[in-house]
PDB file of C-alpha atoms in Angstrom:
ATOM      1  CA  MET A 298       9.826   4.713 -24.349  1.00 32.00           C
ATOM      2  CA  VAL A 299       7.827   1.523 -23.361  1.00 33.00           C
ATOM      3  CA  ALA A 300       8.159  -1.174 -25.955  1.00 33.00           C
ATOM      4  CA  PHE A 301       5.923  -4.256 -26.253  1.00 29.00           C
ATOM      5  CA  ALA A 302       6.982  -7.600 -27.580  1.00 34.00           C
ATOM      6  CA  SER A 303       5.005  -9.174 -30.430  1.00 31.00           C
ATOM      7  CA  ASP A 304       3.106 -11.420 -28.107  1.00 35.00           C
ATOM      8  CA  SER A 305       2.440  -8.469 -25.884  1.00 35.00           C
ATOM      9  CA  LEU A 306      -0.605  -9.783 -23.951  1.00 35.00           C
ATOM     10  CA  SER A 307      -0.143 -12.963 -21.827  1.00 39.00           C
ATOM     11  CA  CYS A 308      -2.102 -14.316 -18.771  1.00 42.00           C
ATOM     12  CA  VAL A 309      -0.334 -16.595 -16.273  1.00 38.00           C
ATOM     13  CA  SER A 310      -2.162 -17.619 -13.054  1.00 40.00           C
ATOM     14  CA  GLU A 311      -4.726 -14.850 -13.241  1.00 47.00           C
ATOM     15  CA  PHE A 312      -1.953 -12.285 -13.570  1.00 50.00           C
ATOM     16  CA  CYS A 313      -2.553 -10.863 -16.848  1.00 51.00           C
ATOM     17  CA  SER A 314       0.205  -8.726 -18.166  1.00 56.00           C
ATOM     18  CA  TYR A 315       1.953  -6.781 -20.912  1.00 70.00           C
ATOM     19  CA  MET A 316       5.491  -8.269 -21.871  1.00 77.00           C
ATOM     20  CA  LEU A 317       8.125  -5.422 -21.663  1.00 75.00           C
ATOM     21  CA  ASP A 318      11.311  -6.358 -23.270  1.00 72.00           C
ATOM     22  CA  LYS A 319      13.108  -3.118 -22.919  1.00 74.00           C
ATOM     23  CA  PRO A 320      14.147  -0.637 -20.236  1.00 80.00           C
ATOM     24  CA  VAL A 321      11.225   1.597 -19.193  1.00 84.00           C
ATOM     25  CA  ALA A 322      11.067   5.164 -17.844  1.00 90.00           C
ATOM     26  CA  PRO A 323       7.728   5.845 -15.954  1.00 92.00           C
ATOM     27  CA  LEU A 324       6.129   9.121 -16.825  1.00 94.00           C
ATOM     28  CA  ASN A 325       4.373  11.702 -14.624  1.00 94.00           C
ATOM     29  CA  ASN A 326       3.503  10.297 -11.186  1.00 94.00           C
ATOM     30  CA  GLN A 327       3.648   6.696 -12.253  1.00 96.00           C
ATOM     31  CA  VAL A 328       5.942   4.149 -10.291  1.00 96.00           C
ATOM     32  CA  LEU A 329       7.067   0.688 -11.558  1.00 95.00           C
ATOM     33  CA  ILE A 330       6.944  -1.795  -8.612  1.00 94.00           C
ATOM     34  CA  LYS A 331       8.565  -5.266  -8.525  1.00 93.00           C
ATOM     35  CA  LEU A 332       5.978  -7.275  -6.482  1.00 85.00           C
ATOM     36  CA  ARG A 333       7.224  -9.008  -3.228  1.00 79.00           C
ATOM     37  CA  LYS A 334       7.265 -12.751  -3.589  1.00 71.00           C
ATOM     38  CA  MET A 335       5.785 -14.805  -0.639  1.00 60.00           C
ATOM     39  CA  GLN A 336       5.853 -18.425  -0.368  1.00 53.00           C
ATOM     40  CA  GLU A 337       4.395 -20.720   2.332  1.00 45.00           C
ATOM     41  CA  GLN A 338       5.892 -24.122   2.718  1.00 47.00           C
ATOM     42  CA  THR A 339       4.220 -27.280   4.068  1.00 48.00           C
ATOM     43  CA  GLY A 340       5.880 -29.733   6.265  1.00 51.00           C
ATOM     44  CA  GLY A 341       6.670 -31.879   3.324  1.00 49.00           C
ATOM     45  CA  GLY A 342       8.383 -29.040   1.584  1.00 49.00           C
ATOM     46  CA  LEU A 343       5.528 -28.283  -0.804  1.00 48.00           C
ATOM     47  CA  PHE A 344       4.613 -24.725  -1.590  1.00 43.00           C
ATOM     48  CA  VAL A 345       0.955 -23.857  -1.132  1.00 45.00           C
ATOM     49  CA  PRO A 346      -0.722 -20.734  -2.372  1.00 45.00           C
ATOM     50  CA  THR A 347      -2.644 -18.415  -0.061  1.00 47.00           C
ATOM     51  CA  THR A 348      -4.579 -15.121  -0.567  1.00 45.00           C
ATOM     52  CA  GLU A 349      -1.678 -13.289   0.575  1.00 45.00           C
ATOM     53  CA  VAL A 350       0.906 -14.997  -1.798  1.00 41.00           C
ATOM     54  CA  GLU A 351      -1.525 -14.438  -4.698  1.00 43.00           C
ATOM     55  CA  LYS A 352      -2.078 -10.888  -3.780  1.00 52.00           C
ATOM     56  CA  PRO A 353       1.059  -9.227  -2.135  1.00 54.00           C
ATOM     57  CA  LYS A 354       0.773  -5.844  -0.618  1.00 83.00           C
ATOM     58  CA  GLU A 355       4.324  -4.949  -0.589  1.00 90.00           C
ATOM     59  CA  GLY A 356       6.612  -4.105  -3.541  1.00 93.00           C
ATOM     60  CA  LEU A 357      10.070  -2.621  -4.409  1.00 95.00           C
ATOM     61  CA  VAL A 358      10.262   0.539  -6.454  1.00 96.00           C
ATOM     62  CA  VAL A 359      12.160  -0.210  -9.556  1.00 95.00           C
ATOM     63  CA  ALA A 360      11.628   3.212 -11.294  1.00 95.00           C
ATOM     64  CA  ALA A 361       9.520   6.318 -10.551  1.00 96.00           C
ATOM     65  CA  GLY A 362       8.452   9.211 -12.699  1.00 95.00           C
ATOM     66  CA  PRO A 363       9.363  12.912 -11.968  1.00 95.00           C
ATOM     67  CA  GLY A 364       5.820  13.826 -10.705  1.00 93.00           C
ATOM     68  CA  ARG A 365       2.858  15.680 -12.018  1.00 91.00           C
ATOM     69  CA  TYR A 366       2.232  19.328 -12.813  1.00 90.00           C
ATOM     70  CA  HIS A 367      -0.665  20.946 -11.012  1.00 88.00           C
ATOM     71  CA  SER A 368      -3.291  21.786 -13.434  1.00 85.00           C
ATOM     72  CA  GLU A 369      -3.752  25.373 -12.075  1.00 85.00           C
ATOM     73  CA  THR A 370      -0.328  26.416 -10.951  1.00 86.00           C
ATOM     74  CA  GLY A 371       1.794  24.517 -13.071  1.00 86.00           C
ATOM     75  CA  LYS A 372       3.909  23.626 -10.159  1.00 88.00           C
ATOM     76  CA  LEU A 373       5.727  20.252 -10.279  1.00 90.00           C
ATOM     77  CA  MET A 374       4.245  17.922  -7.642  1.00 90.00           C
ATOM     78  CA  PRO A 375       7.202  15.509  -7.108  1.00 92.00           C
ATOM     79  CA  CYS A 376       6.601  11.750  -7.098  1.00 94.00           C
ATOM     80  CA  PRO A 377       6.474  10.679  -3.233  1.00 94.00           C
ATOM     81  CA  VAL A 378       8.835   7.737  -3.675  1.00 96.00           C
ATOM     82  CA  LYS A 379      12.061   6.782  -5.319  1.00 95.00           C
ATOM     83  CA  GLU A 380      13.888   3.873  -6.783  1.00 95.00           C
ATOM     84  CA  GLY A 381      14.904   1.242  -4.163  1.00 95.00           C
ATOM     85  CA  GLU A 382      12.265   1.953  -1.673  1.00 97.00           C
ATOM     86  CA  LEU A 383      10.084  -0.812  -0.234  1.00 96.00           C
ATOM     87  CA  VAL A 384       6.404   0.391  -0.244  1.00 96.00           C
ATOM     88  CA  LEU A 385       3.208  -0.711   0.868  1.00 94.00           C
ATOM     89  CA  LEU A 386       0.262  -0.749  -1.745  1.00 92.00           C
ATOM     90  CA  ALA A 387      -3.168   0.261  -1.120  1.00 84.00           C
ATOM     91  CA  ASP A 388      -4.635  -2.518  -3.133  1.00 73.00           C
ATOM     92  CA  PHE A 389      -3.668  -4.979  -5.963  1.00 63.00           C
ATOM     93  CA  LEU A 390      -4.552  -2.404  -8.574  1.00 75.00           C
ATOM     94  CA  GLY A 391      -2.655  -0.874 -11.384  1.00 85.00           C
ATOM     95  CA  GLU A 392      -1.458  -1.831 -14.825  1.00 89.00           C
ATOM     96  CA  LYS A 393       0.224  -5.247 -14.565  1.00 89.00           C
ATOM     97  CA  VAL A 394       3.321  -5.980 -16.695  1.00 88.00           C
ATOM     98  CA  ASP A 395       5.853  -8.643 -17.016  1.00 88.00           C
ATOM     99  CA  TYR A 396       9.233  -6.822 -16.962  1.00 87.00           C
ATOM    100  CA  ASP A 397      12.726  -8.269 -17.116  1.00 84.00           C
ATOM    101  CA  GLY A 398      10.969 -11.803 -16.729  1.00 84.00           C
ATOM    102  CA  GLU A 399       9.111 -10.901 -13.386  1.00 87.00           C
ATOM    103  CA  LYS A 400       5.653  -9.610 -12.323  1.00 87.00           C
ATOM    104  CA  HIS A 401       5.646  -5.799 -11.823  1.00 90.00           C
ATOM    105  CA  LEU A 402       2.941  -3.272 -11.563  1.00 91.00           C
ATOM    106  CA  PHE A 403       2.681   0.476 -12.691  1.00 94.00           C
ATOM    107  CA  VAL A 404       0.703   2.413  -9.991  1.00 95.00           C
ATOM    108  CA  ASP A 405       0.108   6.120  -9.357  1.00 95.00           C
ATOM    109  CA  GLY A 406       2.548   7.382  -6.721  1.00 94.00           C
ATOM    110  CA  GLU A 407      -0.364   9.072  -4.876  1.00 92.00           C
ATOM    111  CA  SER A 408      -2.170   5.726  -4.269  1.00 93.00           C
ATOM    112  CA  LEU A 409       0.858   4.234  -2.319  1.00 95.00           C
ATOM    113  CA  LEU A 410       0.203   4.110   1.580  1.00 95.00           C
ATOM    114  CA  GLY A 411       3.741   4.260   2.755  1.00 96.00           C
ATOM    115  CA  VAL A 412       7.403   3.378   2.742  1.00 97.00           C
ATOM    116  CA  PHE A 413       9.295   0.809   4.947  1.00 96.00           C
ATOM    117  CA  GLU A 414      12.358   2.680   6.130  1.00 95.00           C
ATOM    118  CA  ASN A 415      15.498   0.708   5.489  1.00 94.00           C
ATOM    119  CA  LYS A 416      13.407  -1.919   4.042  1.00 93.00           C
ATOM    120  CA  GLU A 417      12.465  -3.344   7.312  1.00 93.00           C
ATOM    121  CA  MET A 418       8.990  -4.669   7.291  1.00 91.00           C
ATOM    122  CA  THR A 419       7.944  -3.470  10.810  1.00 93.00           C
ATOM    123  CA  ALA A 420       5.495  -1.194  12.177  1.00 94.00           C
ATOM    124  CA  GLU A 421       8.142   0.726  13.706  1.00 95.00           C
ATOM    125  CA  ALA A 422       9.904   1.316  10.243  1.00 96.00           C
ATOM    126  CA  PHE A 423       6.562   2.214   8.445  1.00 96.00           C
ATOM    127  CA  ARG A 424       6.276   5.879   7.328  1.00 96.00           C
ATOM    128  CA  PRO A 425       2.910   6.630   5.830  1.00 97.00           C
ATOM    129  CA  LEU A 426       2.860   8.900   2.819  1.00 96.00           C
ATOM    130  CA  GLY A 427       1.088  12.170   2.283  1.00 95.00           C
ATOM    131  CA  ASP A 428      -1.506  13.063   4.795  1.00 96.00           C
ATOM    132  CA  ARG A 429      -2.310   9.530   5.799  1.00 97.00           C
ATOM    133  CA  VAL A 430      -1.974   8.258   9.417  1.00 97.00           C
ATOM    134  CA  MET A 431      -1.407   4.765  10.699  1.00 97.00           C
ATOM    135  CA  VAL A 432      -3.759   3.561  13.402  1.00 97.00           C
ATOM    136  CA  GLU A 433      -3.449   0.581  15.630  1.00 97.00           C
ATOM    137  CA  ILE A 434      -6.851  -1.148  15.989  1.00 93.00           C
ATOM    138  CA  GLU A 435      -7.836  -3.693  18.533  1.00 81.00           C
ATOM    139  CA  ASN A 436      -7.617  -7.282  17.498  1.00 67.00           C
ATOM    140  CA  LYS A 437     -11.014  -9.162  17.324  1.00 62.00           C
ATOM    141  CA  PRO A 438     -11.321 -11.883  19.927  1.00 53.00           C
ATOM    142  CA  THR A 439     -11.465 -15.349  18.196  1.00 49.00           C
ATOM    143  CA  GLU A 440     -12.496 -17.223  21.362  1.00 52.00           C
ATOM    144  CA  THR A 441     -14.213 -16.753  24.869  1.00 51.00           C
ATOM    145  CA  THR A 442     -12.093 -17.122  28.048  1.00 54.00           C
ATOM    146  CA  THR A 443     -13.539 -20.659  28.233  1.00 55.00           C
ATOM    147  CA  GLY A 444     -12.049 -21.406  24.816  1.00 53.00           C
ATOM    148  CA  ILE A 445     -15.446 -21.478  22.981  1.00 59.00           C
ATOM    149  CA  ALA A 446     -14.839 -20.077  19.429  1.00 51.00           C
ATOM    150  CA  LEU A 447     -16.699 -16.978  18.396  1.00 44.00           C
ATOM    151  CA  SER A 448     -18.493 -16.253  15.293  1.00 45.00           C
ATOM    152  CA  LEU A 449     -16.938 -13.064  13.933  1.00 47.00           C
ATOM    153  CA  ASP A 450     -18.994 -10.522  11.952  1.00 52.00           C
ATOM    154  CA  GLU A 451     -17.226 -10.267   8.663  1.00 48.00           C
ATOM    155  CA  GLU A 452     -19.018  -6.919   8.149  1.00 53.00           C
ATOM    156  CA  ASP A 453     -17.578  -5.434  11.360  1.00 69.00           C
ATOM    157  CA  ASP A 454     -14.991  -2.766  10.549  1.00 80.00           C
ATOM    158  CA  PRO A 455     -13.208  -1.138  13.442  1.00 87.00           C
ATOM    159  CA  ASN A 456     -12.972   2.741  13.137  1.00 93.00           C
ATOM    160  CA  GLN A 457     -10.935   3.841  16.161  1.00 94.00           C
ATOM    161  CA  GLY A 458      -7.612   3.259  17.715  1.00 96.00           C
ATOM    162  CA  THR A 459      -4.206   4.814  18.459  1.00 97.00           C
ATOM    163  CA  VAL A 460      -2.057   6.759  15.934  1.00 97.00           C
ATOM    164  CA  THR A 461       1.150   5.083  15.810  1.00 97.00           C
ATOM    165  CA  ALA A 462       2.696   7.148  12.637  1.00 97.00           C
ATOM    166  CA  VAL A 463       1.731  10.234  10.656  1.00 97.00           C
ATOM    167  CA  GLY A 464       2.690  11.172   7.057  1.00 96.00           C
ATOM    168  CA  ALA A 465       4.588  14.454   6.428  1.00 95.00           C
ATOM    169  CA  GLY A 466       1.395  16.086   5.050  1.00 94.00           C
ATOM    170  CA  LYS A 467      -0.412  16.694   1.908  1.00 91.00           C
ATOM    171  CA  MET A 468       1.142  18.895  -0.754  1.00 87.00           C
ATOM    172  CA  GLN A 469      -0.591  22.107  -1.821  1.00 87.00           C
ATOM    173  CA  PRO A 470      -0.879  23.486  -5.137  1.00 86.00           C
ATOM    174  CA  SER A 471       1.770  25.865  -4.244  1.00 83.00           C
ATOM    175  CA  GLY A 472       4.150  23.147  -3.642  1.00 80.00           C
ATOM    176  CA  GLU A 473       4.209  23.449  -0.038  1.00 86.00           C
ATOM    177  CA  VAL A 474       3.269  20.670   2.509  1.00 89.00           C
ATOM    178  CA  LYS A 475       0.539  21.117   4.930  1.00 93.00           C
ATOM    179  CA  PRO A 476       1.215  19.064   8.071  1.00 95.00           C
ATOM    180  CA  VAL A 477      -1.284  16.600   9.329  1.00 96.00           C
ATOM    181  CA  GLY A 478      -3.323  17.737  12.272  1.00 95.00           C
ATOM    182  CA  VAL A 479      -2.877  14.914  14.595  1.00 96.00           C
ATOM    183  CA  GLU A 480       0.246  13.275  16.088  1.00 96.00           C
ATOM    184  CA  ALA A 481       1.494   9.794  17.288  1.00 96.00           C
ATOM    185  CA  GLY A 482       0.073   8.643  20.560  1.00 96.00           C
ATOM    186  CA  CYS A 483      -3.294  10.294  20.328  1.00 96.00           C
ATOM    187  CA  ASN A 484      -6.601   8.347  19.917  1.00 97.00           C
ATOM    188  CA  ILE A 485      -8.611   8.565  16.861  1.00 95.00           C
ATOM    189  CA  LEU A 486     -11.936   8.075  15.364  1.00 96.00           C
ATOM    190  CA  PHE A 487     -12.358   7.769  11.574  1.00 96.00           C
ATOM    191  CA  THR A 488     -15.151   7.056   9.098  1.00 95.00           C
ATOM    192  CA  ARG A 489     -16.193   3.429   8.943  1.00 93.00           C
ATOM    193  CA  TYR A 490     -15.216   1.491   5.873  1.00 91.00           C
ATOM    194  CA  THR A 491     -12.387   3.886   4.756  1.00 92.00           C
ATOM    195  CA  GLY A 492      -8.649   3.328   4.529  1.00 92.00           C
ATOM    196  CA  SER A 493      -6.620   0.189   4.017  1.00 92.00           C
ATOM    197  CA  GLU A 494      -6.062  -2.600   6.725  1.00 91.00           C
ATOM    198  CA  ALA A 495      -2.602  -4.271   7.342  1.00 90.00           C
ATOM    199  CA  GLU A 496      -1.141  -6.579   9.823  1.00 90.00           C
ATOM    200  CA  MET A 497       2.317  -6.139  11.114  1.00 90.00           C
ATOM    201  CA  GLY A 498       3.995  -7.997  13.934  1.00 89.00           C
ATOM    202  CA  GLY A 499       0.735  -9.486  14.961  1.00 90.00           C
ATOM    203  CA  LYS A 500      -1.008  -6.298  15.404  1.00 93.00           C
ATOM    204  CA  ARG A 501      -3.878  -4.820  13.124  1.00 93.00           C
ATOM    205  CA  TYR A 502      -3.506  -1.430  11.601  1.00 95.00           C
ATOM    206  CA  LYS A 503      -5.566   0.887   9.487  1.00 95.00           C
ATOM    207  CA  ILE A 504      -4.020   3.487   7.174  1.00 96.00           C
ATOM    208  CA  VAL A 505      -6.319   6.304   6.620  1.00 96.00           C
ATOM    209  CA  GLU A 506      -6.413   9.703   4.969  1.00 96.00           C
ATOM    210  CA  GLU A 507      -6.718  12.849   7.017  1.00 97.00           C
ATOM    211  CA  LYS A 508      -9.891  13.752   5.406  1.00 96.00           C
ATOM    212  CA  ASP A 509     -11.553  10.659   6.958  1.00 97.00           C
ATOM    213  CA  LEU A 510     -10.570  11.477  10.554  1.00 97.00           C
ATOM    214  CA  LEU A 511     -13.466  12.429  12.688  1.00 97.00           C
ATOM    215  CA  ALA A 512     -12.080  13.105  16.206  1.00 96.00           C
ATOM    216  CA  ALA A 513      -9.039  12.924  18.303  1.00 96.00           C
ATOM    217  CA  TRP A 514      -8.477  12.888  22.014  1.00 95.00           C
TER     218      TRP A 514
END
């Protein structure tokens, strides 16, 4: 059972959260995630906030619910992650809580993008969840060959690239998993303005669902 302290609602640095003072057990497909801490240090040793520091994308699974039952078949659809795994979040969304004195987040397991195997935060260790695919997209040039800076269009959103990793597939109402129809190494075109962008090892990636894929070659 989730218990709330008497001063259950607090706001700290725009992170509004519920104070949880007892052990919690996530229900259904919910996952309790401890947000990854990032700090950047100046030359003088002072820590400075950045957008990435304020809105971490990675987190450690503290606890996970058993999953959800399909509304028609009654089949249990297991939660896709388990305690101890390092995961990539789609966005800074969910129910924010202060648990065990630190910032955590409750999110639906199906909204998680993938898992970093052995907790290694590299593109090679990233495993997409469900029917998602990881696509390497070309970095935008920031200057010409003569060194003149380019004005980048913030509205530009790349929608093609090379598949580097593929999820196990989408779970069907029967409990069986339907494999994704593409594989690593192929080129892909997907619907613009879909998926989530991430940067790993200096390279840009998009993690998109199979339903948003348009063509492969």
